[in-house]
Coordinates of N, CA and C in Angstrom, one line a residue:
X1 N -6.6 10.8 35.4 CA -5.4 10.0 35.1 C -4.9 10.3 33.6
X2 N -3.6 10.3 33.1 CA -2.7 9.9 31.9 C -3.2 9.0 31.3
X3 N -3.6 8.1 32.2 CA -3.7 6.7 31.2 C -4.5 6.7 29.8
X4 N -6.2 7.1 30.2 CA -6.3 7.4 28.9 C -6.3 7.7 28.3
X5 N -5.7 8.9 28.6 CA -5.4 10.6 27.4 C -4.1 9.8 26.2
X6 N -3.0 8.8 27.2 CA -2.1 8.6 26.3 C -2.5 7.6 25.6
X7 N -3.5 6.6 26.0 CA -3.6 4.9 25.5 C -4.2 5.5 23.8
X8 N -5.1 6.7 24.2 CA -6.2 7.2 22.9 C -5.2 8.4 22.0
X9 N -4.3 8.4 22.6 CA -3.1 9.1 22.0 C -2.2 8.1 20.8
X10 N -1.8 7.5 21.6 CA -1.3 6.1 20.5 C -1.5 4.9 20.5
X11 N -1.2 4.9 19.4 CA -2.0 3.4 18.9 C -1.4 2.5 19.9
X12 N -2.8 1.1 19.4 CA -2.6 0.5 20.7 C -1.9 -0.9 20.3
X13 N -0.9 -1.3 20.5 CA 0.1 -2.7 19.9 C 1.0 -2.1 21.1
X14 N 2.5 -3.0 20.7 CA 3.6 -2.8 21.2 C 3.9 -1.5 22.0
X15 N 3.7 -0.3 21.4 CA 4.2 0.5 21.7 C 3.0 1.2 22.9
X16 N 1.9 1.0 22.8 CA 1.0 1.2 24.0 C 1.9 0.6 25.4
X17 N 2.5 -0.6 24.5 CA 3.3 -1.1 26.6 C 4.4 -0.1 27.1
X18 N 4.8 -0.3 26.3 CA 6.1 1.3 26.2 C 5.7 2.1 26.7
X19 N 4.8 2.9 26.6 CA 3.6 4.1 27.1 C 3.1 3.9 28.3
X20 N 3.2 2.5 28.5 CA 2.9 2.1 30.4 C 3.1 2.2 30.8
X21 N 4.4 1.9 30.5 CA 6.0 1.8 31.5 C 6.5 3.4 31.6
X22 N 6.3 4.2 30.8 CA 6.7 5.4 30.7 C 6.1 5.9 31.9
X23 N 4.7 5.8 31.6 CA 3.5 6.7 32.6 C 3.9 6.1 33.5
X24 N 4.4 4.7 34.3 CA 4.4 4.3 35.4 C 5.4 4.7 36.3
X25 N 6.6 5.3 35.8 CA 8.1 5.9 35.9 C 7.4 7.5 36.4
X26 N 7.0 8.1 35.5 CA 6.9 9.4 35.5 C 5.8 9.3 37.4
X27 N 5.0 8.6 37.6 CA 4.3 8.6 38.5 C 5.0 8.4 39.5
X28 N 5.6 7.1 39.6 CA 6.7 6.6 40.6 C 7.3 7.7 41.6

């Protein structure tokens, strides 16, 4: 999985949710 190549990619606050939502789109 993406998940945590990208969660360990960027920092984790706000913009980790951003990064959720992104990964969950691109999967969709």
């Amino acid at each position: 999985t993406h998940l945590p190549y990208m969660l360990s990619y960027f920092p984790s606050g706000g913009s980790s949710r951003t990064i959720f939502h992104y990964i969950q789109n691109i999967r969709a």
